[in-house]
PDB file of C-alpha atoms in Angstrom:
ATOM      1  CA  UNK Z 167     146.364 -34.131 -15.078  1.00  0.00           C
ATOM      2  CA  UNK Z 168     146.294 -30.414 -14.187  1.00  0.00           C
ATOM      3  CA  UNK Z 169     149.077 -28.624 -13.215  1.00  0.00           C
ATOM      4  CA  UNK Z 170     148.836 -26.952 -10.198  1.00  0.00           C
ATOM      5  CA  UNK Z 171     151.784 -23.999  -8.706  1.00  0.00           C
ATOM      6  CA  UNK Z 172     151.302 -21.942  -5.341  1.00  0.00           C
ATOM      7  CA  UNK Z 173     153.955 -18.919  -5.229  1.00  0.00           C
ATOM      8  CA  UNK Z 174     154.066 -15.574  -4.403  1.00  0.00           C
ATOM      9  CA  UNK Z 175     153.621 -12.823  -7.778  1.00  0.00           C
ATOM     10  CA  UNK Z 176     155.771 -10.739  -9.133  1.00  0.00           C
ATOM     11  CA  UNK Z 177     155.162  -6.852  -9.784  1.00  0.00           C
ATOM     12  CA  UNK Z 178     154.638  -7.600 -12.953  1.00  0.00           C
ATOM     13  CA  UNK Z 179     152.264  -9.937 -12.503  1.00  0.00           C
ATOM     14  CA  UNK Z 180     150.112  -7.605 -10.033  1.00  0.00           C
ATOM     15  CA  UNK Z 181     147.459  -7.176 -12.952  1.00  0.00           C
ATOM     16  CA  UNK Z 182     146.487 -10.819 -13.034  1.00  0.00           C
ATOM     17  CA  UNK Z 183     145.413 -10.251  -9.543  1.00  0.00           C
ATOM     18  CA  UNK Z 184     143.377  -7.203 -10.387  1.00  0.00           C
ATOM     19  CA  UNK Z 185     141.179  -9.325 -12.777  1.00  0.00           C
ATOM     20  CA  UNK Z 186     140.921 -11.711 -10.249  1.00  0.00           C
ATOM     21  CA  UNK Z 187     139.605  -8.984  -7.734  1.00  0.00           C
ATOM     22  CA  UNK Z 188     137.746  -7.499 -10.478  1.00  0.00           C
ATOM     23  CA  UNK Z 189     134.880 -10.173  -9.368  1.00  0.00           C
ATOM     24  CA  UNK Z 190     135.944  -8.762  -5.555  1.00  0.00           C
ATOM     25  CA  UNK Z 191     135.014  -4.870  -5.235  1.00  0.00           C
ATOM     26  CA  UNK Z 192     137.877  -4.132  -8.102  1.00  0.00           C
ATOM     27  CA  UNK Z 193     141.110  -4.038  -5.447  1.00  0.00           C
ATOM     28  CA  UNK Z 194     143.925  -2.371  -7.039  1.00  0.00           C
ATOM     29  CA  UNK Z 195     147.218  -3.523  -6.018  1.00  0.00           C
ATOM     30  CA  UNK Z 196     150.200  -1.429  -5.298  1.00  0.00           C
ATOM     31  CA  UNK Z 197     153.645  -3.430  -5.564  1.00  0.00           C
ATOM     32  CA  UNK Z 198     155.682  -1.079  -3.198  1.00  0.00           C
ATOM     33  CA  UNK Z 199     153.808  -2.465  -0.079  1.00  0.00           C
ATOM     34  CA  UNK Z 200     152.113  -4.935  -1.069  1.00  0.00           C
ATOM     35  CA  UNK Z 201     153.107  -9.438  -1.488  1.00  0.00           C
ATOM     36  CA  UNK Z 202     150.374 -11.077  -3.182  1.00  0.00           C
ATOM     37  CA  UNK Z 203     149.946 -15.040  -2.820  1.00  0.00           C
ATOM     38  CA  UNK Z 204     148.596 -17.143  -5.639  1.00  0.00           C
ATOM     39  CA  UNK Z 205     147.847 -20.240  -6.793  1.00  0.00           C
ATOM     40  CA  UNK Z 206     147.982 -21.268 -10.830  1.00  0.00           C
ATOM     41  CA  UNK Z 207     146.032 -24.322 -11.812  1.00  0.00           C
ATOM     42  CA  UNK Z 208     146.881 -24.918 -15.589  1.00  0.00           C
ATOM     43  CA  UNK Z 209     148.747 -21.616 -15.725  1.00  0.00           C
ATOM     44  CA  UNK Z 210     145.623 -19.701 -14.823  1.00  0.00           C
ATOM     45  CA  UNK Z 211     145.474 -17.684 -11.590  1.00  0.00           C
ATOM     46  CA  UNK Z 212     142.836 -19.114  -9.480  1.00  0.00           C
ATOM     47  CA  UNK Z 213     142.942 -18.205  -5.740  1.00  0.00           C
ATOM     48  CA  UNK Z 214     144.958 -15.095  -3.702  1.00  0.00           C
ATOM     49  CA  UNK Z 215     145.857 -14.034  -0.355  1.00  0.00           C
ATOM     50  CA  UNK Z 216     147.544 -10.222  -0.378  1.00  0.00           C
ATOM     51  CA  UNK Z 217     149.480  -9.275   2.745  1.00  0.00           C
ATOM     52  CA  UNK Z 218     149.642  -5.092   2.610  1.00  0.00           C
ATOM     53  CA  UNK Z 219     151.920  -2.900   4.857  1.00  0.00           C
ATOM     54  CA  UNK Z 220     149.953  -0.540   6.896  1.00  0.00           C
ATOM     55  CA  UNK Z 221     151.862   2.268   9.370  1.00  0.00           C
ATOM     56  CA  UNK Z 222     150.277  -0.137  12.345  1.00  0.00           C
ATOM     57  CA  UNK Z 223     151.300  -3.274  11.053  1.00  0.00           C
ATOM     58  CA  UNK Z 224     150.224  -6.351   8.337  1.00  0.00           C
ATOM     59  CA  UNK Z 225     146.989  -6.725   7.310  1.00  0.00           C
ATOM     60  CA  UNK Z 226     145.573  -9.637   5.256  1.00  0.00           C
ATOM     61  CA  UNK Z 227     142.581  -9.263   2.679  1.00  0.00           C
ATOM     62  CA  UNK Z 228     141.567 -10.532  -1.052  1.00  0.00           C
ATOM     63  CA  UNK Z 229     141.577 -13.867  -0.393  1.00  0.00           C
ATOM     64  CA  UNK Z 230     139.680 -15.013  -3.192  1.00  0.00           C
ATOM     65  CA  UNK Z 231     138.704 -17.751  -5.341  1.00  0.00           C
ATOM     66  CA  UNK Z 232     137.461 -17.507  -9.078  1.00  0.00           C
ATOM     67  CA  UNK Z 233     133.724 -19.465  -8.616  1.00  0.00           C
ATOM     68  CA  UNK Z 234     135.062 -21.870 -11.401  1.00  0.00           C
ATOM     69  CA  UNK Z 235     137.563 -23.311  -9.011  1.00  0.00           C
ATOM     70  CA  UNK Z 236     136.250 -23.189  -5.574  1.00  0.00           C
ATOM     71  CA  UNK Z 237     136.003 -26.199  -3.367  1.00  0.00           C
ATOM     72  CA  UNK Z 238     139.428 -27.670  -3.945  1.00  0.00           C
ATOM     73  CA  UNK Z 239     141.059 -26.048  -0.941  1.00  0.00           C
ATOM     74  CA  UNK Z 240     143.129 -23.063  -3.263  1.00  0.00           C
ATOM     75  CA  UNK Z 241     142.242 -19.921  -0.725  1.00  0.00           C
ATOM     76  CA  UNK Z 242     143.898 -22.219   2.168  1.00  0.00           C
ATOM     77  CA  UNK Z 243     146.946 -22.747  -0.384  1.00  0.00           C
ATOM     78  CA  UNK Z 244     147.403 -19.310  -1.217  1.00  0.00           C
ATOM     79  CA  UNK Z 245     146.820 -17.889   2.685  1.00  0.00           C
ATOM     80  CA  UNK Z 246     148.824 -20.856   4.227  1.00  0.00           C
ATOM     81  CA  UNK Z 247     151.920 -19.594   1.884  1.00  0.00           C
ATOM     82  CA  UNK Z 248     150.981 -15.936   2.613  1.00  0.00           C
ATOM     83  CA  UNK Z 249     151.607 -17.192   6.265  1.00  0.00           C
ATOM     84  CA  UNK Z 250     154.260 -19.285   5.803  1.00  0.00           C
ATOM     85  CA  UNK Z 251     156.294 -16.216   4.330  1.00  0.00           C
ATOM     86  CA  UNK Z 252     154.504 -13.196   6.374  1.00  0.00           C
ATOM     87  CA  UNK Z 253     153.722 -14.703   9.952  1.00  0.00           C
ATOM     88  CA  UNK Z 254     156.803 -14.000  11.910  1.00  0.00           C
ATOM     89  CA  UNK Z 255     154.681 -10.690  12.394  1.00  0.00           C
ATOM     90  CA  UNK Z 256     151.304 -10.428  13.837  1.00  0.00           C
ATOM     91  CA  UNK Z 257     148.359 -10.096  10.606  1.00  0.00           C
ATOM     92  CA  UNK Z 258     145.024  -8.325  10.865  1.00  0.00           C
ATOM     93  CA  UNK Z 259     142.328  -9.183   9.231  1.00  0.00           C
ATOM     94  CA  UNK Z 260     138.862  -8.239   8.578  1.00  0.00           C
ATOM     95  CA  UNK Z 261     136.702 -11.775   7.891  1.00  0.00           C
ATOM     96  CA  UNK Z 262     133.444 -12.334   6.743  1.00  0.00           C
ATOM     97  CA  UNK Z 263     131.116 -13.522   9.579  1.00  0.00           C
ATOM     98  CA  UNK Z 264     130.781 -16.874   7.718  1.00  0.00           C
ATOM     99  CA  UNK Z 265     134.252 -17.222   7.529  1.00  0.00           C
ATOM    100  CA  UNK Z 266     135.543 -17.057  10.826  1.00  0.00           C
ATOM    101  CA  UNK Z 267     135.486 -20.411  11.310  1.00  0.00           C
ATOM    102  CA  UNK Z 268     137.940 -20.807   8.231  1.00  0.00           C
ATOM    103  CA  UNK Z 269     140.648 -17.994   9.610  1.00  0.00           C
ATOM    104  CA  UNK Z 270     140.478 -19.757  13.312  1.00  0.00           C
ATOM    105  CA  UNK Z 271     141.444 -22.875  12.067  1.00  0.00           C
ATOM    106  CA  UNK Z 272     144.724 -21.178  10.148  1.00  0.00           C
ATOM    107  CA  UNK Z 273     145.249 -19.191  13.874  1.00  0.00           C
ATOM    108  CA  UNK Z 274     143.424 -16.161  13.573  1.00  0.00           C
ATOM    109  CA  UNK Z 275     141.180 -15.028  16.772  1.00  0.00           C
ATOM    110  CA  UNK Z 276     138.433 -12.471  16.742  1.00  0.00           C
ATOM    111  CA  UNK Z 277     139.473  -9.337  18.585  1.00  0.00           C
ATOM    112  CA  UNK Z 278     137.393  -6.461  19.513  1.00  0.00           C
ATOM    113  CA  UNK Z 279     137.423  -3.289  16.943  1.00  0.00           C
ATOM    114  CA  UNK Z 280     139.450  -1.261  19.973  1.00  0.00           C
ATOM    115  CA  UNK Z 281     142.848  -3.905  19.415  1.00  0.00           C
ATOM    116  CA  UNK Z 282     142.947  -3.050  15.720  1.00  0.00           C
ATOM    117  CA  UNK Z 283     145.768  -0.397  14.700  1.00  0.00           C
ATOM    118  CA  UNK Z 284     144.236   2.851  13.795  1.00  0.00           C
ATOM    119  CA  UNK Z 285     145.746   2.414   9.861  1.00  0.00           C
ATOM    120  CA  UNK Z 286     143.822  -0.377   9.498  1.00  0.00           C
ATOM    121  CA  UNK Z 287     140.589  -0.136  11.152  1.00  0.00           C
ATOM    122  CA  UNK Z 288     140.029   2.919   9.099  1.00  0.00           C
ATOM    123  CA  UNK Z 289     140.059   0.649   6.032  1.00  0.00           C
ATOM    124  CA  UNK Z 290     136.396   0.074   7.755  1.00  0.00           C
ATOM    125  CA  UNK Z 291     135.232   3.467   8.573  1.00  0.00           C
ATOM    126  CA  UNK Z 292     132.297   2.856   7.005  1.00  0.00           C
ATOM    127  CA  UNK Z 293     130.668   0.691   9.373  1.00  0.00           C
ATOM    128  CA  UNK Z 294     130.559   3.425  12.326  1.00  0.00           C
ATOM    129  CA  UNK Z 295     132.212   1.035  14.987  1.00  0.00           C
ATOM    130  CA  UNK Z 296     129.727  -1.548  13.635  1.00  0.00           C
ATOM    131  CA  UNK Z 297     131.705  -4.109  11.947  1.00  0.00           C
ATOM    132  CA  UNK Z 298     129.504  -6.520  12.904  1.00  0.00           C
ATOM    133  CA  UNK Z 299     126.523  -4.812  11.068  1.00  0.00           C
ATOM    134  CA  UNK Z 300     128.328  -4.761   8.468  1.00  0.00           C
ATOM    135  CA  UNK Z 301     129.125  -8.616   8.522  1.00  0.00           C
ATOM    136  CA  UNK Z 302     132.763  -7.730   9.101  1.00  0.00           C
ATOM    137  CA  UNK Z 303     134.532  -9.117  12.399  1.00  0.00           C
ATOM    138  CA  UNK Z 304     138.222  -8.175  13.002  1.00  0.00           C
ATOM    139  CA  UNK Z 305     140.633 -10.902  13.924  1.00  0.00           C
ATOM    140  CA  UNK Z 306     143.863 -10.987  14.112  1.00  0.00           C
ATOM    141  CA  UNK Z 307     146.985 -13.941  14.110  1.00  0.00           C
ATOM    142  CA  UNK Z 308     149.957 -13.353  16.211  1.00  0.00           C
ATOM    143  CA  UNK Z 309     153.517 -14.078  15.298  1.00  0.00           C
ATOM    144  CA  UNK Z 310     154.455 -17.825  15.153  1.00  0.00           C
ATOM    145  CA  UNK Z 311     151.423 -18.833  15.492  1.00  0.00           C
ATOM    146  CA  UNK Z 312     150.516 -22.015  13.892  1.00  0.00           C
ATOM    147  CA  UNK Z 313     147.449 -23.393  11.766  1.00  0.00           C
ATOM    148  CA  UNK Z 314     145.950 -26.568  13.990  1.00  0.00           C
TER     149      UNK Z 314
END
């Protein structure tokens, strides 16, 4: 039987998430405004959801899932707690076309590029007020708002 734990890391632990990410455009975290979400199946660090602290508000991004253990639900796990401890504020995020779907059903709602806060949207620069070209569409979950 495996043993499964869903918490939220310590500092210390901040560079098990980096390998994790390492598969993910190699995020660095940054403990001083940053709460990373995980779940640990047989000790191992499978899935995360970080919430960082922008000047315009929350934003959540690297939720991610080592290929090895995907399909058993351990993104939800690790968002749902990010949510569970972060959502008395309203989170940005920028989702994957394919995955919108996934966020709207844990309260997120696309949101034109104009509603995001400046510190955030320029996370994005890159796509040129084109997030959708880029397969990137901002959403965002208010406060209190609950997964269906």
């Amino acid at each position: 039987m495996m043993e499964k734990e869903i918490r939220e890391l310590q500092p210390g632990e901040f560079p098990l998430a980096e390998t994790v990410w390492t598969h993910y455009r190699g995020q660095k975290a940054d403990p001083t405004r940053e709460r990373i979400f995980g779940v640990f199946v047989d000790g191992v660090l499978a899935a995360t959801a970080r919430c960082t602290l922008h000047s315009g508000g929350l934003e959540m991004d690297c939720v991610f899932t080592l290929d090895e253990y995907r399909g058993s639900g351990y993104a939800k796990e690790a968002v749902q707690m990010l949510l569970d401890e972060c959502g008395s504020e309203t989170i940005y995020i920028h989702s994957t076309l394919p995955l919108i779907g996934f966020y709207g059903r844990l309260g997120f709602e696309p949101i034109p590029e104009s509603r995001l806060p400046a510190s955030i949207k320029e996370r994005f620069l890159f796509c040129f007020g084109e997030m959708a070209g880029c397969n990137v569409a901002p959403m965002m979950r208010n406060s209190g708002d609950r997964a269906q």
